[in-house]
Coordinates of C-alpha atoms in Angstrom, one line a residue:
Chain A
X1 CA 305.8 -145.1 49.0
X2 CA 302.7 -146.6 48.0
X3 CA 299.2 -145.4 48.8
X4 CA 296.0 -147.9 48.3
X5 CA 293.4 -145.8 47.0
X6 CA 290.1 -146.6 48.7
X7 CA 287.0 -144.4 46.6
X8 CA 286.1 -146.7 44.0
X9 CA 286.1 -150.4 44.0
X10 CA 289.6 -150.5 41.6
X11 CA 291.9 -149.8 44.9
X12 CA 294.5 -148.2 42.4
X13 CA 297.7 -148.4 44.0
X14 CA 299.3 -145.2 43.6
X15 CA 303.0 -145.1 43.8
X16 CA 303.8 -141.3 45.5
X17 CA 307.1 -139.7 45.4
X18 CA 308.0 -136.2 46.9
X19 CA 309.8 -133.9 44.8
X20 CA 310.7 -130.7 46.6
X21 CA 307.0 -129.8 47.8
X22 CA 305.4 -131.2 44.7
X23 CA 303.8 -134.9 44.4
X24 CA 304.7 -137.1 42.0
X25 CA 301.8 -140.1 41.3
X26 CA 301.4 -143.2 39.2
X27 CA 299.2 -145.8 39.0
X28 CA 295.6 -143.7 39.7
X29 CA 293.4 -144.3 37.2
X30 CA 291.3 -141.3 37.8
X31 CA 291.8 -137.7 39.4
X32 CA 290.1 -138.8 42.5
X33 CA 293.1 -140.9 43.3
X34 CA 295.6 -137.9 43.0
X35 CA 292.6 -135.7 45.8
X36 CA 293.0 -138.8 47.8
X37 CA 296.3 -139.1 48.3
X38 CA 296.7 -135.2 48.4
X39 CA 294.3 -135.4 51.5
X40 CA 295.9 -139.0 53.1
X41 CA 299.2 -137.5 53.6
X42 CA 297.3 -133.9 54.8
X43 CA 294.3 -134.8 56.2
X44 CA 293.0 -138.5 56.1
X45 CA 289.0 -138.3 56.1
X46 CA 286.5 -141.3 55.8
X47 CA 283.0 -141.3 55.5
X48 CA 281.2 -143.2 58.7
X49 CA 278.4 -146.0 58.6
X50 CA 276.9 -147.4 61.5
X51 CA 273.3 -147.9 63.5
X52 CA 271.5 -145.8 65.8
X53 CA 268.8 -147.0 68.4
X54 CA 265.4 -145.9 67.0
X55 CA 262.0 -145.9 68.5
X56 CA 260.1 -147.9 65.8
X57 CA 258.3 -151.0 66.0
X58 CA 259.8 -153.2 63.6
X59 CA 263.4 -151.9 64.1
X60 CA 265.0 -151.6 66.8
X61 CA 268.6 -150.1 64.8
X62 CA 268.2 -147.8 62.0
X63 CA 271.2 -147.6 59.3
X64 CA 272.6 -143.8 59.3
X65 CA 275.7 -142.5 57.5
X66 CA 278.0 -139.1 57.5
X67 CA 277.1 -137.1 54.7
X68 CA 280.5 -136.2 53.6
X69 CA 284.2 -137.2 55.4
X70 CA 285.1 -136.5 59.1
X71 CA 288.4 -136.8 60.2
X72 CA 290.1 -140.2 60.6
X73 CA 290.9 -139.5 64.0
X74 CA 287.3 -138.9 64.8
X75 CA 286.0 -141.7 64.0
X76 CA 285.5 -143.2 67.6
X77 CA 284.6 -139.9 69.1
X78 CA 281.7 -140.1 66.9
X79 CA 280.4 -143.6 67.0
X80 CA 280.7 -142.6 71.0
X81 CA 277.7 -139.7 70.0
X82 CA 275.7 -141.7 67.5
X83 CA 275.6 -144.8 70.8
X84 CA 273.9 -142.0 73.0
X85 CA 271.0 -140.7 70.7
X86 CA 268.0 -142.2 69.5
X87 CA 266.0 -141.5 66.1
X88 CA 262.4 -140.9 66.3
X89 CA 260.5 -142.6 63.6
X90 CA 258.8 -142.0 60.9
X91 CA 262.1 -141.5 59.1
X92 CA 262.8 -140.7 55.1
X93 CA 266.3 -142.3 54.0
X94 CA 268.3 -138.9 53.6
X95 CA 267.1 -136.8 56.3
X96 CA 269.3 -135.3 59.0
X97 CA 269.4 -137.4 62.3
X98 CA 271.9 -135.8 64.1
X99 CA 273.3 -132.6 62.6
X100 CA 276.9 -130.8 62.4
X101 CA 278.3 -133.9 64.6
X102 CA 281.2 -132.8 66.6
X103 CA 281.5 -129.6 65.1
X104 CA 282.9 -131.9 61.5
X105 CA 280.6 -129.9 59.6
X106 CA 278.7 -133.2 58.4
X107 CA 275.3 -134.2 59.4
X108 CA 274.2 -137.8 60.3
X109 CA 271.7 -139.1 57.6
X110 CA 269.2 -141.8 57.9
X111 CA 270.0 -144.6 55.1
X112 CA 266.6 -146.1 54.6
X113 CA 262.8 -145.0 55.2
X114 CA 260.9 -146.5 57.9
X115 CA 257.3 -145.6 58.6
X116 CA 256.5 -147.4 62.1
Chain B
X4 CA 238.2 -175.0 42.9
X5 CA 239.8 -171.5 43.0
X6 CA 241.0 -170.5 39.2
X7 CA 244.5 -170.7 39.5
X8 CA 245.9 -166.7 39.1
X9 CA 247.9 -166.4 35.9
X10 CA 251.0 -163.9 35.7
X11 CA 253.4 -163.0 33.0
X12 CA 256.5 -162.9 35.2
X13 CA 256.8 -164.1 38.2
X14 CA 259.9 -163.2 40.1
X15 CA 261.6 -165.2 43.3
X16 CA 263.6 -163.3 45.5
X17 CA 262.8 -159.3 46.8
X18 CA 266.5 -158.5 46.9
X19 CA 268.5 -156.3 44.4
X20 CA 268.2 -158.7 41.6
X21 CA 264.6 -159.4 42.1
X22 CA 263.7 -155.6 42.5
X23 CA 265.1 -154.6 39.2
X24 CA 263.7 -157.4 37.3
X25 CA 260.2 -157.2 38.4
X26 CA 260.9 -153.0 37.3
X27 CA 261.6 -154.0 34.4
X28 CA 259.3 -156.6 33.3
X29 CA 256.6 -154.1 34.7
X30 CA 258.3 -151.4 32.3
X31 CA 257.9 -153.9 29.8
X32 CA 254.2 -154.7 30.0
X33 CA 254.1 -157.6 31.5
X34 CA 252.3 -158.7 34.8
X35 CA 254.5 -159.1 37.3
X36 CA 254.3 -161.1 40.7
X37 CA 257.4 -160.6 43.2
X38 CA 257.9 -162.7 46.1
X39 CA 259.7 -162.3 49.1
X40 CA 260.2 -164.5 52.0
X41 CA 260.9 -161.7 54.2
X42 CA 259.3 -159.1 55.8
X43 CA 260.5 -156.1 54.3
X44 CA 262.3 -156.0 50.5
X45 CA 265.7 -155.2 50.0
X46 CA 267.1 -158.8 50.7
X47 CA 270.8 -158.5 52.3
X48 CA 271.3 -155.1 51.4
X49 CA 269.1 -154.0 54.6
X50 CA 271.7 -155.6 56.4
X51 CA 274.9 -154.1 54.6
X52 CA 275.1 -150.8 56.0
X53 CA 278.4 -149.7 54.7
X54 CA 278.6 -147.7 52.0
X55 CA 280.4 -148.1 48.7
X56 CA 277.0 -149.4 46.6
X57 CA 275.7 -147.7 43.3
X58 CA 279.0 -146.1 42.1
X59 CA 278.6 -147.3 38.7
X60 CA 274.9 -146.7 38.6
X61 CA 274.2 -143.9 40.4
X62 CA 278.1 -142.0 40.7
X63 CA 277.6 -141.5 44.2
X64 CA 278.6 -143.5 47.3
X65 CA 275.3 -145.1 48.9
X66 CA 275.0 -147.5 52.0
X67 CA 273.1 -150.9 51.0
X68 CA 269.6 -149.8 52.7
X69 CA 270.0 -146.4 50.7
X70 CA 270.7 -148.5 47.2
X71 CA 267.8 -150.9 48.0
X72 CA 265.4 -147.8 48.7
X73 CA 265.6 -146.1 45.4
X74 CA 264.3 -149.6 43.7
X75 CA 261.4 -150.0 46.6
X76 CA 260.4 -146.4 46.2
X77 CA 259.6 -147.3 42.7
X78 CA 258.6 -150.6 42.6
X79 CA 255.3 -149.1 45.4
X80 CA 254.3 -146.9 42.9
X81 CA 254.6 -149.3 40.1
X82 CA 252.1 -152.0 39.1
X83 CA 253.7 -155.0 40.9
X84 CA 251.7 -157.3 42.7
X85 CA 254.5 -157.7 46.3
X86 CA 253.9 -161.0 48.4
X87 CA 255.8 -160.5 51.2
X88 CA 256.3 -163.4 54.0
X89 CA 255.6 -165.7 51.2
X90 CA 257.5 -168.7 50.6
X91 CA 257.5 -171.1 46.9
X92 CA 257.4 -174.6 48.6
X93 CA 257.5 -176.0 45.0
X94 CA 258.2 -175.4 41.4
X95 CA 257.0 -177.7 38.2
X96 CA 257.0 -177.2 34.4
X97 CA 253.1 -177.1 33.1
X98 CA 251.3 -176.3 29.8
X99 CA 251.2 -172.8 30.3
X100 CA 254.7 -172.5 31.8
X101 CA 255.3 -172.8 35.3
X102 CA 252.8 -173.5 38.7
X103 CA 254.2 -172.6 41.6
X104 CA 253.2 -173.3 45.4
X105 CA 253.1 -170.4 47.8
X106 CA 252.9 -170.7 51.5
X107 CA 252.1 -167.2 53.5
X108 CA 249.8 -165.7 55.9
X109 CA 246.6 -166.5 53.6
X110 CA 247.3 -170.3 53.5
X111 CA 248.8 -172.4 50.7
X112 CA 248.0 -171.2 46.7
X113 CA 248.7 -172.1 43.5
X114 CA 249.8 -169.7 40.8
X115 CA 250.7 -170.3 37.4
X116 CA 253.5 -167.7 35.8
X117 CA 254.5 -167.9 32.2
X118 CA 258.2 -166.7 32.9
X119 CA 259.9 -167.5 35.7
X120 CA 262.9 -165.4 37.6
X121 CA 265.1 -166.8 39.5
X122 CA 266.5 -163.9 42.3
X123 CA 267.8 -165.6 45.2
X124 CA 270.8 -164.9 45.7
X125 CA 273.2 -166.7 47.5
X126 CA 274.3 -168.7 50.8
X127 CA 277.2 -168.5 52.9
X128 CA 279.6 -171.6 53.4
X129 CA 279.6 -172.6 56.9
X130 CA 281.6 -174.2 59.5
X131 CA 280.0 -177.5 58.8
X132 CA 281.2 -176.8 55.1
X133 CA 285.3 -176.4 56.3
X134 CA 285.2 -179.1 58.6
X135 CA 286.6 -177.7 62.1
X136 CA 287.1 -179.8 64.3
X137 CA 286.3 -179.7 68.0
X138 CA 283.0 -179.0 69.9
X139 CA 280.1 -177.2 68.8
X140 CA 279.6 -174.1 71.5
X141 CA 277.6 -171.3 70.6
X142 CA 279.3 -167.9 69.0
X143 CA 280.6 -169.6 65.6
X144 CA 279.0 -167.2 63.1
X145 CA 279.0 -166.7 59.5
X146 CA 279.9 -163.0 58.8
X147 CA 276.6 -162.5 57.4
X148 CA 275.0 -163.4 60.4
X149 CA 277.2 -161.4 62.7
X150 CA 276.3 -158.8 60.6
X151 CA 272.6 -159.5 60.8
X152 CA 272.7 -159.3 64.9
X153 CA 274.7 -156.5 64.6
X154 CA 272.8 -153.8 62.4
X155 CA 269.5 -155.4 61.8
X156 CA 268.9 -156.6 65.8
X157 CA 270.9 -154.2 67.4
X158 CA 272.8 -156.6 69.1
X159 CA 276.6 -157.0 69.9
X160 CA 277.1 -160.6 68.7
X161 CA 281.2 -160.5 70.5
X162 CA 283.1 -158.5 72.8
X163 CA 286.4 -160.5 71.3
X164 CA 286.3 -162.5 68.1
X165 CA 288.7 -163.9 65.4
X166 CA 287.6 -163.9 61.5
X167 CA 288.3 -167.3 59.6
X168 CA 288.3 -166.2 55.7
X169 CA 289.1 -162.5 54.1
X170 CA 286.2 -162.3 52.3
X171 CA 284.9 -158.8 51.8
X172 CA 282.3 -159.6 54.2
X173 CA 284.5 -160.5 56.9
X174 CA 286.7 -157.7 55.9
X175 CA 283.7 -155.3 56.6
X176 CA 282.5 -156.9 59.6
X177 CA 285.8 -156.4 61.1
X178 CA 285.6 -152.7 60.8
X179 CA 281.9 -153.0 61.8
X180 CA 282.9 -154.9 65.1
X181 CA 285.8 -152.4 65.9
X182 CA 283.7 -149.4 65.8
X183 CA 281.5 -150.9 68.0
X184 CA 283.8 -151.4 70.6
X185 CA 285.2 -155.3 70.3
X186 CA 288.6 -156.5 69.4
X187 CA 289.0 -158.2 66.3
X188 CA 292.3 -160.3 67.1
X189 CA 293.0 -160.7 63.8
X190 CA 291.5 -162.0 60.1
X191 CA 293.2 -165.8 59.5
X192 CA 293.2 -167.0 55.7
X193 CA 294.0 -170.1 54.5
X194 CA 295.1 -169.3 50.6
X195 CA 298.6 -167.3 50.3
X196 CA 296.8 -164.0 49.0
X197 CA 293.9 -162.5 50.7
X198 CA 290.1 -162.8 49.0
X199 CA 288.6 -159.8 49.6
X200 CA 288.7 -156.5 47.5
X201 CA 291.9 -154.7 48.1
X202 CA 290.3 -151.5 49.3
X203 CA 288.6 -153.3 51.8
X204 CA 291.8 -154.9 53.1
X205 CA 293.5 -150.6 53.8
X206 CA 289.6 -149.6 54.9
X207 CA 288.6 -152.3 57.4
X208 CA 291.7 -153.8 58.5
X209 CA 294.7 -151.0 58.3
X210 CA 292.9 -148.2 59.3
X211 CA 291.9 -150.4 62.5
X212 CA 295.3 -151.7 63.0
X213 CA 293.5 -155.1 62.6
X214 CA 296.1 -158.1 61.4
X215 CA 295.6 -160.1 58.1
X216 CA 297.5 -163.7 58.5
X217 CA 298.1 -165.3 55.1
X218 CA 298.5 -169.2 55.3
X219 CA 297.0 -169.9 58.5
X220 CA 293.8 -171.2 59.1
X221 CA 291.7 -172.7 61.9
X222 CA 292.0 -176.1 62.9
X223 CA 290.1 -176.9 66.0
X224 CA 287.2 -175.0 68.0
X225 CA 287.5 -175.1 72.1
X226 CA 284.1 -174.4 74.5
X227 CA 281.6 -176.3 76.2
X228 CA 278.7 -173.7 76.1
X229 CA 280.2 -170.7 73.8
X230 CA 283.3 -170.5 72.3
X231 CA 286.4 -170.1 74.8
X232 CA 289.2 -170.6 72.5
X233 CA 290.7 -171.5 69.1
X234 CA 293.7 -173.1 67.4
X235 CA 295.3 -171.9 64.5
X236 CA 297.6 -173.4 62.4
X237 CA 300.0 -172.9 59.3
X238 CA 299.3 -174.1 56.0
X239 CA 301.3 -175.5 53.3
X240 CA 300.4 -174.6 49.4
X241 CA 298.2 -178.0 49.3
X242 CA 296.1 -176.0 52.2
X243 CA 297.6 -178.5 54.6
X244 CA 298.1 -177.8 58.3
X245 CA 302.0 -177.7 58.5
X246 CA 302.4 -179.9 62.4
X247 CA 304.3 -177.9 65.2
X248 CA 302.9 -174.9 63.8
X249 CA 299.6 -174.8 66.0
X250 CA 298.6 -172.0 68.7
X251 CA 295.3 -171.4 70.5
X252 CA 293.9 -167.9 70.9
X253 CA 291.4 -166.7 73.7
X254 CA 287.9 -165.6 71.9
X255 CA 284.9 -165.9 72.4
X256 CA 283.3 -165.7 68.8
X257 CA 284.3 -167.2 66.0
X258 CA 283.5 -165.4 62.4
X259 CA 283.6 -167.2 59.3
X260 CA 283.6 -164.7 56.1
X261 CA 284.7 -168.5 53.4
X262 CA 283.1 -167.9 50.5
X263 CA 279.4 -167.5 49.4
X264 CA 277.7 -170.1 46.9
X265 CA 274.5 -169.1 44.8
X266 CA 271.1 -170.6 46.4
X267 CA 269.5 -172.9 43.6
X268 CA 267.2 -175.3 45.4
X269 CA 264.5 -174.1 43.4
X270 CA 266.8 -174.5 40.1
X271 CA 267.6 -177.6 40.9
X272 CA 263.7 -179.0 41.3
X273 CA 263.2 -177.8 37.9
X274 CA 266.6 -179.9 36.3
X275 CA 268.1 -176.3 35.4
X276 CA 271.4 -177.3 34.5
X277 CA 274.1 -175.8 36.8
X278 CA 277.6 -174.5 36.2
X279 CA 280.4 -176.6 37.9
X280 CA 282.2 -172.9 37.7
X281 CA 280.3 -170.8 38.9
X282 CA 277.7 -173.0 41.0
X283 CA 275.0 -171.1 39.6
X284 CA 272.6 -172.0 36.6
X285 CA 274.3 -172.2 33.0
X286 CA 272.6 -169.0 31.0
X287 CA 272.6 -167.0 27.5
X288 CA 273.3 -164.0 26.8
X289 CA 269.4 -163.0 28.0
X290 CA 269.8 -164.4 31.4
X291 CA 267.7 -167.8 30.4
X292 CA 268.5 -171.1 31.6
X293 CA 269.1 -174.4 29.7
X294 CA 265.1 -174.3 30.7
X295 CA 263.0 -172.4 28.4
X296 CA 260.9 -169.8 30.3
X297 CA 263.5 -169.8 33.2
X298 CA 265.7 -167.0 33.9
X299 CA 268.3 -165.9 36.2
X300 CA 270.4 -163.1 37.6
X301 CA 272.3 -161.5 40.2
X302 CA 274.0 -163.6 42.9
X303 CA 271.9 -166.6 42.2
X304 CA 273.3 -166.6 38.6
X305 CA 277.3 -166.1 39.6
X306 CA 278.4 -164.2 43.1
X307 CA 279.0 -160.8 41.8
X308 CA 281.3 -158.1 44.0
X309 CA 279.2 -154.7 43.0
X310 CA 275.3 -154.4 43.6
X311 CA 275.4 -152.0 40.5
X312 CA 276.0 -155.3 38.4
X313 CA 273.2 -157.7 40.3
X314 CA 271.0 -154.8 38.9
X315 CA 271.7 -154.9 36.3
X316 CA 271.8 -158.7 35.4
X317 CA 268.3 -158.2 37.2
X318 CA 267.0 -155.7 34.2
X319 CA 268.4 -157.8 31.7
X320 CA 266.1 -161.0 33.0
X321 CA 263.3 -158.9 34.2
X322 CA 263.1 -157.8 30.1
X323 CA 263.7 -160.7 29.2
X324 CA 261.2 -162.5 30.9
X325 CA 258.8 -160.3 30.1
X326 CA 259.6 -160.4 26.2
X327 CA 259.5 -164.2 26.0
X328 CA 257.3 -166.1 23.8
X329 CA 258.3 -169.9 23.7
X330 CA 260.5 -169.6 21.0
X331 CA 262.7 -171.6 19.9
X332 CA 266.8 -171.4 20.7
X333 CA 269.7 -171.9 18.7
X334 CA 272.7 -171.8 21.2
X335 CA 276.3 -172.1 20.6
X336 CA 278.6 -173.1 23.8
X337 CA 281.0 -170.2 25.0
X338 CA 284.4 -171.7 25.8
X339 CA 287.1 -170.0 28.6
X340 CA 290.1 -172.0 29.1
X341 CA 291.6 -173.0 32.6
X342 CA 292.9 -169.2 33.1
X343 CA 289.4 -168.2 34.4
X344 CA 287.6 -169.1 37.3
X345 CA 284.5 -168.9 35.5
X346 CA 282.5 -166.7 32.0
X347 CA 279.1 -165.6 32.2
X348 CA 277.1 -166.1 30.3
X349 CA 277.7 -169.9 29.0
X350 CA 275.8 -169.7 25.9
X351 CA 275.1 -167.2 23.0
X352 CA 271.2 -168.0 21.4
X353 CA 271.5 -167.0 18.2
X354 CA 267.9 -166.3 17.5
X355 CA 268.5 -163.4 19.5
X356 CA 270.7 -160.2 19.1
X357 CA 274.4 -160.6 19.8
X358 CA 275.9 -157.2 18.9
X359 CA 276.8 -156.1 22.3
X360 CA 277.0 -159.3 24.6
X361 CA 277.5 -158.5 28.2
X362 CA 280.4 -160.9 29.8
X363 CA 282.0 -161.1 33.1
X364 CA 284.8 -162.8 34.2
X365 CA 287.5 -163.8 37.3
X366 CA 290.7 -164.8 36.3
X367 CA 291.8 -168.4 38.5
X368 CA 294.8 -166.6 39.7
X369 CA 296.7 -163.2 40.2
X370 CA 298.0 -162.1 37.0
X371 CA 300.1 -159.1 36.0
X372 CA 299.8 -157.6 33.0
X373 CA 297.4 -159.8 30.7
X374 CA 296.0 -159.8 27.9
X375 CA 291.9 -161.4 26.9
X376 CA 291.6 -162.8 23.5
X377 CA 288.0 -163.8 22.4
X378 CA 288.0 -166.0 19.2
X379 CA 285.4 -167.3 16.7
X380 CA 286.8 -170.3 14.8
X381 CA 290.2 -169.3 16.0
X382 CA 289.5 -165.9 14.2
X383 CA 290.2 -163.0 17.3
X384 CA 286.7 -161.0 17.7
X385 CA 287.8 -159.0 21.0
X386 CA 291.1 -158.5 22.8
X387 CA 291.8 -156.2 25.7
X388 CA 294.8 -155.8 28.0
X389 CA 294.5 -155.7 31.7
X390 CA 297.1 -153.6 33.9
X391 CA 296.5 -157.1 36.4
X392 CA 293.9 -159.0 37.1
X393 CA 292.6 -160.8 40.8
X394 CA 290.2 -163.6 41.1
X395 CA 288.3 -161.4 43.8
X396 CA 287.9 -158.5 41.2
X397 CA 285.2 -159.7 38.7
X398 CA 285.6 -157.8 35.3
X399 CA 283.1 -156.8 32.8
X400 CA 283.2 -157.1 28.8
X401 CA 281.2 -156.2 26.2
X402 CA 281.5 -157.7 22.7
X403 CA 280.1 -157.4 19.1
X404 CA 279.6 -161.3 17.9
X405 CA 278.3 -160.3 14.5
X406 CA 281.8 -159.0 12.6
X407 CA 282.6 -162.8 12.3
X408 CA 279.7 -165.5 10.4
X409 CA 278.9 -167.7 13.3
X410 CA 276.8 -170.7 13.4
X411 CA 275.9 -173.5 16.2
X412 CA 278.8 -175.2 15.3
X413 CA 281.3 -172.4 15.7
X414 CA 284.1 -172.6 18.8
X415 CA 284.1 -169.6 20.8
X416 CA 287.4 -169.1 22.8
X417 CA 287.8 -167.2 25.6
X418 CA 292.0 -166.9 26.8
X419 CA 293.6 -164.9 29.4
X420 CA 297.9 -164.9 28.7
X421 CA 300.2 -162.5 30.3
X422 CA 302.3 -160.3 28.6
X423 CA 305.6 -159.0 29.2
X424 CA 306.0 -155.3 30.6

């Protein structure tokens, strides 16, 4: 089967073929293609970017992100948690808006700064 | 009569290409001015909250806002002068370079800048632009400005919406949409193949279980006050709608992700010749237009697919504009057959060093495995091979001009031809 690499902007496609319990891959470019694959066909994972309601004056939706990969699965579970909260401002791009969400072990992180 | 203020550089557009240039001709010395008609820098990176910016740069996965904020954290502690809300209502050529007119909260000025950049990025076609037919109801969008509602306003701009065009925009704004609870019906595109990075097309769309319909495009909008319905129809290769083949869908948003065209009104008042190609202003290897003292980068110059490149085209005119002293060029026309969509740049100045000329290029079709030939006086200077190559996926080539003699009347060649496996 074929498996469309998605961390970096060459989208390798990597052709997979199981040998007994080994993988056999070709067309990744890098090593992060083979981790990728190796965790698609365990454990698919993506990073998360979205909004969350803030309190400042000038706007209304701050940009936040996962700091790391939380389940595929998850993904909806999640956004329904980020739609409930609210950050308080002032806010440094990087710090921690909502941490350990859902138990994933990754925090929430503001994306940009915002003073008011 | 106030003294008209004089600046080195003055730089049009607070986006990433404007950010980096007005670093770097700072860096360089010069004074800089920077200009933004907004109210906060970053241009459309505050609104591109997904991540995937400043692999090449920075090695790490950032979301727009966060790329954006490493250049504004510098540029406030740098020595730039920052105009937000500020407008240039007109450009013309004088003795000293170029005088400007700014419109902002303090009235109307005059400034006169010895070097001019060119940042502003570039504009997406619209509906008017694809000829739809039908009515004009509210909730036909562009992608960008779905996107803007979305995660600048906080607003929800559908509840159920088709996307006309697979452009990576669209692509992301599907995702986007789905996440936040609508129902993207599906992504309609006219050509054969899809436009949009193929990464994008397994992130936003397969993981979502969203459909991507190749040859299929929409003809007709329905709605009185906002959009009720829409018709789509089949295409033939010559893009025309094949009859029989129509059916209407139930939506009440319409998002159109067709292509984005670099902004160049200002260019255009100042006679910068333009690029049939690439819709943006011809340049040199430094980022100068056919106008001496002009320069240009990032998506004003050619629409790039990775910030990390705007950036850098940025640094390259920022230092460039900072560096320039009215001298005079001697340029040499760079010539890509009909395999590309476009080169940059479209000139080499040979006053100037060309030991390691920074090229990009989109082939004008898929292409297995191929090979680039780059030839001075038919004589092969560069060659690489390519595993494939997709007019979407913009490559980038450096090259060493100075193993071969080359004069203003040499032919430079650029030729993509496939080779057999």
């Amino acid at each position: 089967m074929n498996i469309v690499c998605i961390v970096c902007p060459n989208g390798c496609c990597i052709e997979v073929n199981r040998n007994g319990d080994q993988l056999e891959m070709s067309g990744n470019l890098c090593e992060r293609g083979r981790k990728f694959v190796e965790a698609e066909l365990t454990n698919p994972t993506r990073s998360l970017t979205t909004t969350m309601r803030s309190n400042s004056e000038i706007m209304p939706v701050i940009p936040v992100r996962t700091d790391g990969e939380i389940p595929k699965d998850m993904m909806f579970d999640v956004m329904a948690v980020i739609n409930q909260g609210c950050v308080k401002v002032p806010v440094k791009c990087g710090d921690i808006v909502v941490k350990d969400i859902l138990g994933t072990g990754c925090n929430m992180i503001a994306t940009c700064s915002v003073n008011i | 009569m106030n003294k008209e203020k004089l600046y080195d550089v003055v730089v049009i557009g607070g986006g990433p290409a404007g950010l980096a240039a007005a670093l770097s001709a700072d860096e360089k010395g010069a004074s800089v001015l920077l200009i933004e008609r907004e109210a906060r820098l970053g241009g459309i990176l505050k609104q591109c909250i997904h991540d995937g910016f400043g692999l090449v740069r920075f090695g790490k996965k950032m979301a727009g806002p966060e790329y954006a904020q490493t250049f504004i954290d510098k540029i406030e502690k740098s020595k730039v002068h920052i105009s937000l809300l500020t407008f240039a209502t007109s450009i013309e050529k004088c003795d000293d370079g170029v005088r400007l007119t700014l419109v902002n909260c303090d009235g109307v000025e005059t400034i006169i800048a010895k070097s001019l950049v060119l940042s502003t990025g570039c504009r997406e076609r619209t509906a008017r632009q694809i000829a739809i037919h039908g009515t004009r109801p509210a909730g036909v969008y562009t992608a960008g400005s779905a996107q803007y509602y979305t995660n600048v306003l906080g607003y929800m701009p559908t509840k159920k919406c088709v996307i006309l065009g697979s452009g990576d925009i669209g692509l992301i704004m599907a995702r986007r949409l789905t996440l936040e609870g609508a129902t993207v019906i599906g992504v309609y595109e006219a050509k054969p193949t899809p436009s949009g990075l193929t990464r994008n097309i397994h992130q936003c769309l397969h993981d979502f279980n969203i459909p991507l319909y190749t040859s299929q495009t929409v003809t007709r909008v329905f709605g009185k006050e906002r959009l009720e319905a829409v018709e789509v129809t089949m295409v033939d290769e010559n893009m025309c709608p094949i009859k029989g083949t129509s059916k209407i869908i139930e939506c009440d948003s319409l998002i159109l992700s067709v292509g984005l065209i670099p902004e160049n009104e200002l260019a255009e008042s100042l006679n910068v010749a333009c690029d049939n190609r690439t819709k943006g202003p011809v340049c040199d290897q430094n980022y100068m237009t056919m106008q001496d003292g002009i320069f240009v980068c990032g998506n004003a110059l050619h629409v790039n697919d990775l910030v990390d490149y705007v950036s850098e085209s940025g640094e390259g005119a920022g230092k460039s504009a900072a560096q320039y002293q009215n001298e005079k060029r001697r340029l040499v026309e760079i010539n890509p057959d009909n395999s590309f969509l476009y080169v940059v740049p479209q000139r080499l100045n040979l006053e100037k060093p060309i030991d390691s000329v920074v090229m990009f290029f989109r082939s004008n079709i898929e292409r297995g495995k191929t090979k680039l030939s780059v030839t001075v006086d038919d004589k092969e200077v560069y060659t690489k091979i390519y595993r494939a190559l997709r007019p979407p996926e913009m490559e980038r080539i450096s090259i060493d001009f100075t193993k071969l003699p080359i004069d203003e009347k040499s032919v430079i060649k650029l030729s993509l031809k496939e080779v057999s496996k």
